[in-house]
Tab-separated table of C-alpha atoms in Angstrom:
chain	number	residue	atom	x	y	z
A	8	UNK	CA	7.499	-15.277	12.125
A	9	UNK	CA	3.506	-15.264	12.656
A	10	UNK	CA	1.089	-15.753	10.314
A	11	UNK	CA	-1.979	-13.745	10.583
A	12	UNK	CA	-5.420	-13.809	8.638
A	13	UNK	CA	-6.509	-10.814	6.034
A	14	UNK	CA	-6.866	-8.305	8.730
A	15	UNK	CA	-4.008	-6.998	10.287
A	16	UNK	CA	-4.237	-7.101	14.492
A	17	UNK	CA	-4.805	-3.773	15.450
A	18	UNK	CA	-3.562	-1.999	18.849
A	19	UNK	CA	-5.776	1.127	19.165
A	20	UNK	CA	-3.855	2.973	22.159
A	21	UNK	CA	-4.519	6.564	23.891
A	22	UNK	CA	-2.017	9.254	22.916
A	23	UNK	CA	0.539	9.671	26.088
A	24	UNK	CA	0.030	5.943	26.860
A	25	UNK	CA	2.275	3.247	27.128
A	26	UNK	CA	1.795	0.876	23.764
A	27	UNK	CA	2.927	-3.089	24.354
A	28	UNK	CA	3.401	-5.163	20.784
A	29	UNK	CA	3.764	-8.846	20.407
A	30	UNK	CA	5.478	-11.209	18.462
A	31	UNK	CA	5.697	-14.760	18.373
A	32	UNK	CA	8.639	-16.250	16.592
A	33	UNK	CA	8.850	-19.428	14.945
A	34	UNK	CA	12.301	-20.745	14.856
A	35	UNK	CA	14.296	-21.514	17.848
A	36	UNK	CA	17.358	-21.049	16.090
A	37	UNK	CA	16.980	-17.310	15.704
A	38	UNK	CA	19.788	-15.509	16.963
A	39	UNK	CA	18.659	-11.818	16.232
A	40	UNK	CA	15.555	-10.386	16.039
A	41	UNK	CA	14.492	-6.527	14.672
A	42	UNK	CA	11.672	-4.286	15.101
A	43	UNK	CA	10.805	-2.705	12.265
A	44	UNK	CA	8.070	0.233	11.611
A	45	UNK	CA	5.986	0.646	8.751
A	46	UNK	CA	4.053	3.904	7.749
A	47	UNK	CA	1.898	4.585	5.191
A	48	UNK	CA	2.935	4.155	1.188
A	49	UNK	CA	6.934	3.783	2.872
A	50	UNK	CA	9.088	0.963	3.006
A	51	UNK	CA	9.824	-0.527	6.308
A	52	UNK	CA	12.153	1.435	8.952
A	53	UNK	CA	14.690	-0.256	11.469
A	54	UNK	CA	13.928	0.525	15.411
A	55	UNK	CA	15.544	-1.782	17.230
A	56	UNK	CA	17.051	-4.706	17.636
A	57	UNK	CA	18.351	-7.499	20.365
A	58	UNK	CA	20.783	-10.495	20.068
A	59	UNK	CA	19.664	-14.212	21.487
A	60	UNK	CA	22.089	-13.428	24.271
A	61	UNK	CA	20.155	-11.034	25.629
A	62	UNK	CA	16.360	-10.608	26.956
A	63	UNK	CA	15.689	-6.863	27.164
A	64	UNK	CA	17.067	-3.810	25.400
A	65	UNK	CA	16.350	-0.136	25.338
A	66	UNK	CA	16.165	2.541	22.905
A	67	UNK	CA	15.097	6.356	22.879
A	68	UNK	CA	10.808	5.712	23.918
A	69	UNK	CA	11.402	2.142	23.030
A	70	UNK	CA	11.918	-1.014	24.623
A	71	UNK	CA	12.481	-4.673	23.469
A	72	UNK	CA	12.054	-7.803	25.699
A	73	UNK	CA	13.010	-11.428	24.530
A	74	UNK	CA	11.609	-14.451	26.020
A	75	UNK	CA	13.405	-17.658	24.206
A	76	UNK	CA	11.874	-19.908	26.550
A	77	UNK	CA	7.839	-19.369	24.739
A	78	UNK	CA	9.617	-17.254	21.791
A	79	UNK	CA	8.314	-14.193	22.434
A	80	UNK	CA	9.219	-10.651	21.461
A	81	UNK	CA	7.535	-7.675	22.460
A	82	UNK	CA	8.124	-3.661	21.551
A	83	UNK	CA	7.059	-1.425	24.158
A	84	UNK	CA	6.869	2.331	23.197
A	85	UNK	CA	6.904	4.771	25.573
A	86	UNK	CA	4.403	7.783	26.017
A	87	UNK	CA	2.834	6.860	22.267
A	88	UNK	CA	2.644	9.690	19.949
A	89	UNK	CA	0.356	10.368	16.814
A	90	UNK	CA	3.506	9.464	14.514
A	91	UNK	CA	4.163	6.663	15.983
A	92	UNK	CA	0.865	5.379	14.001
A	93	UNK	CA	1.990	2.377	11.744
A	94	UNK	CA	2.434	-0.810	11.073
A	95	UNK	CA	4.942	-2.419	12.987
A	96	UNK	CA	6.943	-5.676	12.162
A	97	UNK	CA	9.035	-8.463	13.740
A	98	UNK	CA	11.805	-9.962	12.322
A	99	UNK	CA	13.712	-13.088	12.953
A	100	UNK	CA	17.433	-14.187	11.585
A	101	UNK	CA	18.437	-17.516	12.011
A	102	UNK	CA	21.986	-19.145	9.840
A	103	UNK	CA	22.343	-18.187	6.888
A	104	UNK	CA	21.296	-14.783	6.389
A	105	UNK	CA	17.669	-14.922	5.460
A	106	UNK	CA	15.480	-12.612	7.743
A	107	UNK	CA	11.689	-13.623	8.077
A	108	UNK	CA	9.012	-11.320	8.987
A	109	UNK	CA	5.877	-11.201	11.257
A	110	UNK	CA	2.967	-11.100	9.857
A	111	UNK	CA	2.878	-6.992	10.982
A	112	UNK	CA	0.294	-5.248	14.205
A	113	UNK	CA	-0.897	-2.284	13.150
A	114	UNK	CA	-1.281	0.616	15.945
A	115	UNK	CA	-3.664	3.343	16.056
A	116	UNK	CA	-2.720	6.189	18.016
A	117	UNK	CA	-5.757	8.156	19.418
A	118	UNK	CA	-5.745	12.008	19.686
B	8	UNK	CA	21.979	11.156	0.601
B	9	UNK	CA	22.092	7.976	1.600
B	10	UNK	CA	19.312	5.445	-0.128
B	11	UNK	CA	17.885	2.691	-1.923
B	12	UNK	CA	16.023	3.295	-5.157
B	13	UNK	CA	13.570	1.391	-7.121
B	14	UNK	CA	12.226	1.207	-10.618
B	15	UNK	CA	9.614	1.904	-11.573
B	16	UNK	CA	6.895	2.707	-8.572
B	17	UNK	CA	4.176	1.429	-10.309
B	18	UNK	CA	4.289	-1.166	-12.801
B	19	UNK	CA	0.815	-2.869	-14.616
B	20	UNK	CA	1.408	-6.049	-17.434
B	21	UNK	CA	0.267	-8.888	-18.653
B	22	UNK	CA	0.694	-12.477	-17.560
B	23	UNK	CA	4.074	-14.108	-19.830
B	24	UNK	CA	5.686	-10.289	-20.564
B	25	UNK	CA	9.132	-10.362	-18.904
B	26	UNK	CA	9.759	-7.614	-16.656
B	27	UNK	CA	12.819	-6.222	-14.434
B	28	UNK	CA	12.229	-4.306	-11.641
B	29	UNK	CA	15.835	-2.252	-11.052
B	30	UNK	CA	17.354	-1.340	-7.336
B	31	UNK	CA	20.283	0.602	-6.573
B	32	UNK	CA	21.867	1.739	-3.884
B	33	UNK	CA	24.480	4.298	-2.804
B	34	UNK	CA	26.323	3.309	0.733
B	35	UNK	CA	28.537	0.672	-0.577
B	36	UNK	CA	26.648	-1.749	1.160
B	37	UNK	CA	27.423	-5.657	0.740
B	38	UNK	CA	23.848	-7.104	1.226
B	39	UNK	CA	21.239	-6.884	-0.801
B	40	UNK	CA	17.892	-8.356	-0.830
B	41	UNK	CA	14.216	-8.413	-2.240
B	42	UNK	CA	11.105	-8.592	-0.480
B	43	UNK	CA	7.677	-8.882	-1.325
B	44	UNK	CA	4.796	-8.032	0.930
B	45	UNK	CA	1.446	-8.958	0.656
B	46	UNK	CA	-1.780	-8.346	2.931
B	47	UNK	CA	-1.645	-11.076	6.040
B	48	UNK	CA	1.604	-12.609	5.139
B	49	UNK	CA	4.228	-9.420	5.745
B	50	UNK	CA	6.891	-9.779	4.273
B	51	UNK	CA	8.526	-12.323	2.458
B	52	UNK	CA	12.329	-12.658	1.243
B	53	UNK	CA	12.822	-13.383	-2.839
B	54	UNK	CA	16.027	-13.508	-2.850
B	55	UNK	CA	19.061	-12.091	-1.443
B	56	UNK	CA	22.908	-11.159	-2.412
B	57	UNK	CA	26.030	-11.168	0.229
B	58	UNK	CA	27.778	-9.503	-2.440
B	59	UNK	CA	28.922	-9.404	-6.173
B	60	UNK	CA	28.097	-12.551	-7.714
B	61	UNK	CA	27.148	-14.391	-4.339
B	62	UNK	CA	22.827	-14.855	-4.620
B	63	UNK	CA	20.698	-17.102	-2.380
B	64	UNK	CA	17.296	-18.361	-2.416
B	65	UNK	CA	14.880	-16.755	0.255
B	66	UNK	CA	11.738	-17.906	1.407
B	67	UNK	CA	9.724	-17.980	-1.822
B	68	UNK	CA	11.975	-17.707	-4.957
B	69	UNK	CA	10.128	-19.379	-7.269
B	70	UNK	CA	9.176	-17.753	-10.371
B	71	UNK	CA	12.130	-14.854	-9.631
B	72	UNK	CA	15.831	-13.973	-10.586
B	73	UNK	CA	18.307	-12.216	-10.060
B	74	UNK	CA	21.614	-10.815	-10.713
B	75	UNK	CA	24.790	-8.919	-8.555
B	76	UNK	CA	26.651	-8.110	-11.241
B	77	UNK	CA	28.064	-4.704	-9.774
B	78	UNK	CA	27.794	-3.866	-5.734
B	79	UNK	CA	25.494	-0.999	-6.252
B	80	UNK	CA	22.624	-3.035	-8.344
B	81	UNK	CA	20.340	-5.747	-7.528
B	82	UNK	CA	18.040	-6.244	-10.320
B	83	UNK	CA	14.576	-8.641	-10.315
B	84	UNK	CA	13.793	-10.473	-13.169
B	85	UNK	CA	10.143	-12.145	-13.639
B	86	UNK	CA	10.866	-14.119	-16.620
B	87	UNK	CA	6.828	-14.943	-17.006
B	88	UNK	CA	5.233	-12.882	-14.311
B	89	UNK	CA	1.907	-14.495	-13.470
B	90	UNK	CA	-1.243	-13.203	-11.589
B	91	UNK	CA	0.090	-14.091	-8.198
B	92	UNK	CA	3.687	-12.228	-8.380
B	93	UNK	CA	0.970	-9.398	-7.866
B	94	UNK	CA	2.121	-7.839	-5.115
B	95	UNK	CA	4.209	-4.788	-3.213
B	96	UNK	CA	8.055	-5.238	-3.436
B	97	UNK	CA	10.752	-3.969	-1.674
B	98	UNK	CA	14.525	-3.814	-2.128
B	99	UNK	CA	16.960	-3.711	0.700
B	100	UNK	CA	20.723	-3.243	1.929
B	101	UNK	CA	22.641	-3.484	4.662
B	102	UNK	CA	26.791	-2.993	5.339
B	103	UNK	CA	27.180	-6.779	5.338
B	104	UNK	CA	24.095	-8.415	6.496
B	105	UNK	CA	25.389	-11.089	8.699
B	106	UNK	CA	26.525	-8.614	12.058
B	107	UNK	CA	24.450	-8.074	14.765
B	108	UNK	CA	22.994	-4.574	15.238
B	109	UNK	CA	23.378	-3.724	11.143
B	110	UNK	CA	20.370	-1.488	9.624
B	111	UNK	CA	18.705	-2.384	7.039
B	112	UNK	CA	17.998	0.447	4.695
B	113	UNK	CA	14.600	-0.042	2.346
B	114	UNK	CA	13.620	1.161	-0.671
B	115	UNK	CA	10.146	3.062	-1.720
B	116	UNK	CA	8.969	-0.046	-2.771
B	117	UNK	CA	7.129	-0.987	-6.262
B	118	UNK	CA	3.822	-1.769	-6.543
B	119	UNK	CA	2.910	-4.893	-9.223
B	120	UNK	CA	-0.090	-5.625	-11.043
B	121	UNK	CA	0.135	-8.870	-12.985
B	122	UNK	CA	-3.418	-8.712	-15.640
């Protein structure tokens, strides 16, 4: 997973808008990858997730694409909504068991 | 209901006092692991368990330990907890941890403070 500085990236996004997150992944080797989401004072909560095999996935309001070629995931959330402010996560798991995590994107939702 | 616990929330002690920080869980689940998550870096794997008996290292282990002694509990152990084991940790469990589409259930987490 990423590595970011002291300050999380933040996505500020308009409620009823379309909200795009991105991930870069570190390990080629990866052969599942998670979204997770974050809220205040709560441990982290599964959304979705997508197998190497595959390069897009849908959910209810939420959709993951995979692009091995750059290692890239992205989490794109539907008509955003005021609780679907948080901090959101990637995860990557290669052999082995041990799942790494993104350094995190917080998003804002706007009234 | 179905959940991981943690305890305690909130712990504060000094550098050198051994502590344990307890998790349990209730779903029967096989996997087990400990997190820790601190600003800019996410989080970061301790240690995990694919089931009784069976621990591995994660990404930063040092200074940690652990036991799977029964399926239910997954205790961490700071032998000599130092300044920079000061940090948010969570515990986590999943039905076996190696499928594809399994959940991973966390816990409240517990908040550190090494003096």
């Amino acid at each position: 997973g990423e590595s970011v500085g002291l300050h999380l990236p933040t996505l500020s996004v308009q409620e009823g808008d379309n909200s795009i997150i991105n991930c870069a992944y570190s390990n080629s080797a990866s052969d599942y990858f998670i979204w997770y989401k974050q809220e205040s004072g709560k441990g982290p909560q599964f959304i979705i997730d997508i197998r190497s095999n595959m390069d897009k996935r849908q959910g209810q309001r939420v959709t993951v694409l995979l692009n091995k070629t750059v290692k890239h995931l992205s989490l794109q959330i539907a008509a955003t909504q005021p609780g679907d402010s948080a901090v959101y996560f990637c995860a990557e798991k290669a052999a082995g068991n041990k799942l790494t995590f993104g350094g995190g994107t917080r998003v804002l939702v706007k009234p | 209901e179905a959940q991981v616990t943690q305890n305690p929330r909130y712990l504060i002690t000094v550098t050198g006092k051994k502590l344990t920080v307890t998790c349990s869980q209730n779903m029967n689940h096989e996997y087990m692991s400990w997190y820790r998550q601190d600003p800019g870096l996410g989080l970061r794997q301790i240690y995990y368990s694919m089931n009784v008996e069976v621990t591995d290292k994660g990404d930063v282990p040092e200074g940690y330990k652990v036991s799977r002694k029964e399926k239910r509990n997954f205790p961490l152990i700071l032998e000599s907890p130092s300044p920079n084991q000061t940090s948010l940790y969570f515990c986590a469990s999943s039905l076996r941890g190696g499928s594809f589409r399994e959940t991973q259930y966390f816990g409240p987490g517990t908040r550190l403070l090494v003096l």
